[in-house]
C-alpha positions as semicolon CSV with decimal commas, in nm:
position;residue;x (nm);y (nm);z (nm)
1;M;-2,991;1,173;0,735
2;I;-2,694;1,372;0,626
3;K;-2,722;1,724;0,769
4;K;-2,385;1,798;0,846
5;L;-2,103;1,817;0,607
6;G;-1,718;1,891;0,679
7;T;-1,416;1,896;0,479
8;Y;-1,101;1,844;0,576
9;L;-0,781;1,912;0,341
10;T;-0,407;1,850;0,439
11;D;-0,044;1,959;0,281
12;C;0,055;1,643;0,491
13;T;0,246;1,392;0,240
14;D;0,358;1,145;0,511
15;P;0,126;0,823;0,471
16;Y;0,156;0,710;0,825
17;R;0,009;1,016;0,960
18;N;-0,234;1,064;0,700
19;L;-0,390;0,728;0,747
20;A;-0,405;0,778;1,146
21;V;-0,603;1,104;1,062
22;E;-0,826;0,881;0,823
23;E;-0,906;0,668;1,141
24;Y;-0,931;0,942;1,352
25;L;-1,183;1,138;1,157
26;T;-1,373;0,780;1,069
27;L;-1,407;0,728;1,434
28;H;-1,505;1,075;1,540
29;V;-1,796;1,159;1,264
30;Q;-2,111;1,263;1,422
31;P;-2,452;1,101;1,360
32;G;-2,600;1,269;1,077
33;E;-2,257;1,360;0,941
34;C;-2,046;1,328;0,641
35;I;-1,651;1,438;0,623
36;L;-1,486;1,454;0,315
37;Y;-1,087;1,390;0,352
38;L;-0,861;1,501;0,074
39;W;-0,490;1,427;0,094
40;Q;-0,151;1,312;-0,084
41;N;0,119;1,073;-0,012
42;Q;0,475;1,116;-0,120
43;K;0,594;0,787;-0,329
44;T;0,387;0,498;-0,154
45;V;0,276;0,185;-0,196
46;V;-0,063;0,110;-0,033
47;I;-0,161;-0,243;0,019
48;G;-0,513;-0,401;0,148
49;K;-0,508;-0,499;0,495
50;N;-0,505;-0,890;0,422
51;Q;-0,242;-0,823;0,126
52;N;0,085;-1,030;0,097
53;C;0,328;-0,689;0,064
54;W;0,568;-0,927;-0,102
55;K;0,382;-1,043;-0,376
56;E;0,201;-0,711;-0,441
57;C;0,536;-0,496;-0,470
58;K;0,890;-0,461;-0,490
59;V;0,919;-0,343;-0,129
60;N;1,305;-0,327;-0,099
61;D;1,345;-0,141;-0,452
62;L;1,049;0,126;-0,316
63;E;1,222;0,144;0,027
64;R;1,558;0,190;-0,127
65;D;1,441;0,459;-0,331
66;G;1,283;0,652;0,002
67;G;0,945;0,555;-0,053
68;H;0,715;0,413;0,166
69;L;0,467;0,044;0,240
70;V;0,179;0,121;0,406
71;R;-0,085;-0,131;0,505
72;R;-0,454;0,035;0,566
73;L;-0,753;-0,095;0,743
74;S;-0,930;-0,174;0,445
75;G;-0,934;-0,458;0,197
76;G;-0,882;-0,466;-0,172
77;G;-0,585;-0,413;-0,384
78;A;-0,268;-0,255;-0,411
79;V;-0,249;0,118;-0,494
80;Y;0,053;0,343;-0,616
81;H;0,046;0,714;-0,451
82;D;0,264;1,003;-0,533
83;M;0,240;1,383;-0,560
84;G;0,025;1,350;-0,897
85;N;-0,235;1,157;-0,705
86;L;-0,566;1,260;-0,481
87;N;-0,681;1,054;-0,207
88;F;-1,040;1,105;-0,091
89;T;-1,217;0,970;0,199
90;F;-1,595;0,978;0,326
91;C;-1,614;0,911;0,702
92;V;-2,006;0,857;0,787
93;R;-2,194;0,658;1,016
94;K;-2,352;0,327;0,915
95;E;-2,692;0,471;0,877
96;D;-2,570;0,729;0,651
97;Y;-2,356;0,534;0,449
98;D;-2,425;0,526;0,080
99;V;-2,183;0,421;-0,180
100;D;-2,351;0,532;-0,468
101;R;-2,416;0,883;-0,335
102;Q;-2,039;0,908;-0,251
103;L;-1,959;0,808;-0,566
104;S;-2,190;1,054;-0,744
105;V;-1,957;1,297;-0,562
106;I;-1,614;1,152;-0,778
107;V;-1,847;1,138;-1,095
108;E;-1,983;1,505;-1,059
109;A;-1,658;1,643;-1,003
110;V;-1,465;1,476;-1,250
111;R;-1,757;1,592;-1,511
112;S;-1,759;1,917;-1,415
113;F;-1,407;1,922;-1,666
114;G;-1,615;1,780;-1,938
115;L;-1,533;1,421;-1,898
116;D;-1,760;1,126;-1,925
117;A;-1,690;0,986;-1,585
118;E;-1,903;0,695;-1,485
119;K;-1,899;0,419;-1,205
120;T;-1,794;0,069;-1,339
121;G;-1,763;-0,293;-1,260
122;R;-1,600;-0,318;-0,876
123;N;-1,669;0,046;-0,756
124;D;-1,378;0,178;-0,976
125;I;-1,449;0,533;-1,197
126;T;-1,352;0,506;-1,547
127;A;-1,360;0,799;-1,812
128;G;-1,302;0,697;-2,171
129;G;-1,332;0,317;-2,076
130;R;-1,023;0,375;-1,883
131;K;-0,974;0,372;-1,509
132;F;-0,864;0,675;-1,321
133;S;-1,003;0,590;-0,992
134;G;-1,019;0,273;-0,714
135;N;-1,239;0,238;-0,428
136;A;-1,210;0,063;-0,086
137;F;-1,408;0,047;0,212
138;Y;-1,375;-0,034;0,590
139;R;-1,622;-0,060;0,875
140;S;-1,560;-0,038;1,266
141;G;-1,896;-0,089;1,461
142;V;-2,124;0,196;1,346
143;F;-1,811;0,376;1,200
144;C;-1,785;0,353;0,792
145;Y;-1,537;0,518;0,560
146;H;-1,509;0,487;0,174
147;H;-1,178;0,560;0,000
148;G;-0,993;0,615;-0,325
149;T;-0,739;0,732;-0,551
150;L;-0,787;1,007;-0,810
151;L;-0,516;0,942;-1,092
152;V;-0,443;1,321;-1,192
153;S;-0,071;1,310;-1,306
154;A;0,081;1,007;-1,168
155;D;0,411;0,869;-1,281
156;M;0,321;0,555;-1,446
157;Q;0,652;0,453;-1,488
158;Q;0,743;0,436;-1,104
159;M;0,376;0,292;-1,060
160;G;0,482;-0,021;-1,280
161;K;0,823;-0,034;-1,147
162;Y;0,695;-0,097;-0,787
163;L;0,378;-0,285;-0,863
164;N;0,475;-0,525;-1,129
165;V;0,612;-0,802;-0,879
166;S;0,890;-1,041;-0,943
167;K;0,804;-1,344;-1,149
168;Q;0,967;-1,599;-0,880
169;K;0,742;-1,850;-0,726
170;L;0,523;-1,747;-0,389
171;Q;0,238;-1,881;-0,275
172;S;0,007;-1,728;-0,042
173;N;-0,297;-1,693;0,158
174;G;-0,335;-1,319;0,091
175;V;-0,589;-1,117;-0,097
176;D;-0,436;-1,059;-0,489
177;S;-0,470;-0,719;-0,663
178;V;-0,640;-0,704;-0,961
179;R;-0,468;-0,493;-1,227
180;S;-0,682;-0,256;-1,470
181;R;-0,619;-0,036;-1,733
182;V;-0,533;0,296;-1,611
183;V;-0,512;0,699;-1,686
184;N;-0,443;1,007;-1,578
185;L;-0,716;1,252;-1,592
186;R;-0,433;1,524;-1,700
187;E;-0,406;1,288;-2,017
188;L;-0,774;1,352;-2,104
189;E;-0,819;1,711;-1,994
190;K;-0,530;1,946;-1,953
191;T;-0,737;2,181;-1,693
192;V;-0,764;1,882;-1,431
193;T;-0,506;1,980;-1,170
194;I;-0,495;1,852;-0,807
195;E;-0,618;2,233;-0,699
196;A;-0,875;2,236;-0,949
197;L;-0,999;1,884;-0,874
198;E;-1,032;1,913;-0,478
199;D;-1,185;2,261;-0,564
200;R;-1,442;2,070;-0,779
201;L;-1,503;1,770;-0,543
202;Q;-1,565;2,001;-0,253
203;K;-1,855;2,198;-0,482
204;A;-1,974;1,855;-0,579
205;F;-1,999;1,727;-0,212
206;A;-2,227;2,039;-0,144
207;Q;-2,401;1,966;-0,420
208;V;-2,502;1,611;-0,394
209;Y;-2,592;1,623;-0,052
210;G;-2,762;1,977;-0,066
211;C;-2,593;2,168;0,204
212;K;-2,305;2,382;0,294
213;A;-1,992;2,199;0,356
214;E;-1,787;2,389;0,673
215;P;-1,387;2,319;0,674
216;L;-1,273;2,112;1,001
217;R;-0,975;2,291;1,157
218;E;-0,619;2,121;1,284
219;E;-0,697;2,244;1,636
220;E;-1,024;2,050;1,625
221;L;-0,827;1,715;1,624
222;D;-0,708;1,517;1,936
223;W;-0,312;1,501;1,826
224;N;-0,222;1,279;2,074
225;E;-0,467;1,008;1,952
226;I;-0,360;1,060;1,603
227;R;-0,008;1,011;1,659
228;K;-0,040;0,695;1,861
229;S;-0,234;0,570;1,562
230;E;0,044;0,701;1,313
231;Q;0,301;0,470;1,539
232;R;0,114;0,182;1,469
233;F;0,020;0,231;1,106
234;S;0,447;0,279;1,066
235;S;0,535;-0,018;1,301
236;W;0,703;-0,332;1,148
237;D;0,431;-0,539;1,287
238;W;0,191;-0,369;1,130
239;K;0,338;-0,328;0,808
240;Y;0,488;-0,709;0,767
241;G;0,410;-0,881;1,026
242;R;0,064;-0,967;0,951
243;K;-0,042;-1,343;1,001
244;I;-0,079;-1,432;0,629
245;P;0,129;-1,725;0,565
246;F;0,334;-1,778;0,247
247;Q;0,574;-1,998;0,069
248;Y;0,845;-1,827;-0,165
249;S;1,059;-2,001;-0,369
250;A;1,395;-1,833;-0,571
251;Q;1,584;-2,045;-0,783
252;E;1,915;-1,973;-1,015
253;R;2,193;-2,182;-1,151
254;F;2,574;-2,047;-1,051
255;S;2,914;-2,156;-1,184
256;W;2,926;-2,377;-0,920
257;G;2,553;-2,567;-0,938
258;E;2,209;-2,475;-0,916
259;A;2,068;-2,335;-0,599
260;E;1,683;-2,286;-0,480
261;L;1,571;-2,120;-0,195
262;Q;1,252;-2,188;-0,017
263;F;1,138;-1,973;0,254
264;Y;0,830;-2,064;0,476
265;V;0,713;-1,708;0,622
266;D;0,439;-1,627;0,897
267;G;0,406;-1,304;1,057
268;G;0,696;-1,187;0,832
269;I;0,946;-1,410;1,031
270;V;1,126;-1,714;0,841
271;R;0,955;-2,003;1,032
272;E;1,153;-2,281;0,794
273;V;1,407;-2,279;0,475
274;N;1,520;-2,545;0,263
275;V;1,805;-2,511;0,041
276;F;1,840;-2,757;-0,262
277;S;2,125;-2,759;-0,474
278;D;2,353;-2,991;-0,671
279;G;2,664;-2,791;-0,541
280;M;2,976;-2,963;-0,359
281;E;2,957;-2,732;-0,037
282;Q;2,638;-2,892;0,128
283;E;2,784;-2,773;0,463
284;F;2,791;-2,430;0,377
285;L;2,428;-2,427;0,216
286;S;2,294;-2,652;0,491
287;G;2,417;-2,366;0,754
288;L;2,183;-2,118;0,550
289;E;1,860;-2,306;0,692
290;K;2,000;-2,288;1,033
291;V;2,075;-1,922;1,047
292;W;1,763;-1,768;0,849
293;T;1,494;-1,950;1,047
294;G;1,355;-1,712;1,280
295;C;1,469;-1,419;1,083
296;R;1,310;-1,123;0,964
297;Y;1,165;-1,172;0,598
298;E;1,338;-0,873;0,469
299;E;1,669;-0,814;0,273
300;Q;1,885;-0,670;0,481
301;A;1,798;-0,926;0,801
302;L;1,876;-1,219;0,554
303;L;2,226;-1,054;0,418
304;D;2,354;-0,995;0,769
305;R;2,278;-1,363;0,839
306;L;2,398;-1,468;0,522
307;L;2,740;-1,243;0,571
308;G;2,832;-1,396;0,907
309;L;2,827;-1,726;0,801
310;P;3,187;-1,897;0,826
311;K;3,370;-1,930;0,523
312;T;3,694;-2,123;0,461
313;D;3,790;-2,140;0,145
314;P;3,765;-1,922;-0,217
315;L;3,443;-2,140;-0,344
316;Q;3,237;-2,063;-0,023
317;I;3,326;-1,684;-0,086
318;R;3,198;-1,711;-0,439
319;M;2,891;-1,928;-0,317
320;E;2,820;-1,632;-0,065
321;Q;2,829;-1,379;-0,301
322;D;2,604;-1,533;-0,562
323;I;2,335;-1,619;-0,307
324;E;2,350;-1,235;-0,189
325;E;2,282;-1,118;-0,520
326;L;1,991;-1,366;-0,554
327;I;1,840;-1,233;-0,222
328;K;1,881;-0,853;-0,359
329;K;1,736;-0,970;-0,708
330;V;1,421;-1,157;-0,585
331;L;1,305;-0,984;-0,260
């Protein structure tokens, strides 16, 4: 039974730090306690633990534009975060975990603005029939969290830019996202701001659970433990090196012939490459299979090895330039 409520609000917008804090709060929540954590990330795509990042997101475009790719602990689909999005997390022990009650905090907070918020479908929350909040869940032993997004004034154009993936062929064992028709709360009600929503959420939290919520102080947290967790979340192995085997195929016709590249990737590393082409320079093309095997599956690593291939005539230089552009286009 919940007898103690805590709230933790942060001005930090670093996604790796914020996920580390989320994990810390979850693993240190006390029996009979529920913590509401409110946070924001700056230009970030967050994918579920078992998703293929290259299938869900235009990774290179995101990172080239100064954004961040984050892999969270929970399952579910890919979401876009910016400063027009407010994230919430309920940290609680297994015996007090109650999704309906937790969701009612969100629903009541949004209804206080005069909107017809309601829980629908796969634990989404809608207003006017359009989704403004998606939710995901995590459990480790007796420790649980339930978190989600709240679209207030998110940049929908940027969301579409990074989440709408290439039409190139990709076969993966990862979990796919389910896209829904989404809406910003500000579009429905102009008085909804991040600050106002934070305030309403804290009030609804106390109202739904029937007791006063006490704010947690930064000095109460173990920042050494949090920094270690932050390092894990930001590491290449965690973000890209998950054991989700997949096959990626890209094909295009050039002036010198058609080329199809097939990458077999596991743990973020290219394990096998096939290059199919009707071009005449087969020795040069076969060299790609050798230099890319064992390479990290990321744009710059592939290009570095491509540009390191020996070239003996203008045609090979042209082929290299065309394949370089194909790699930039599809990754």
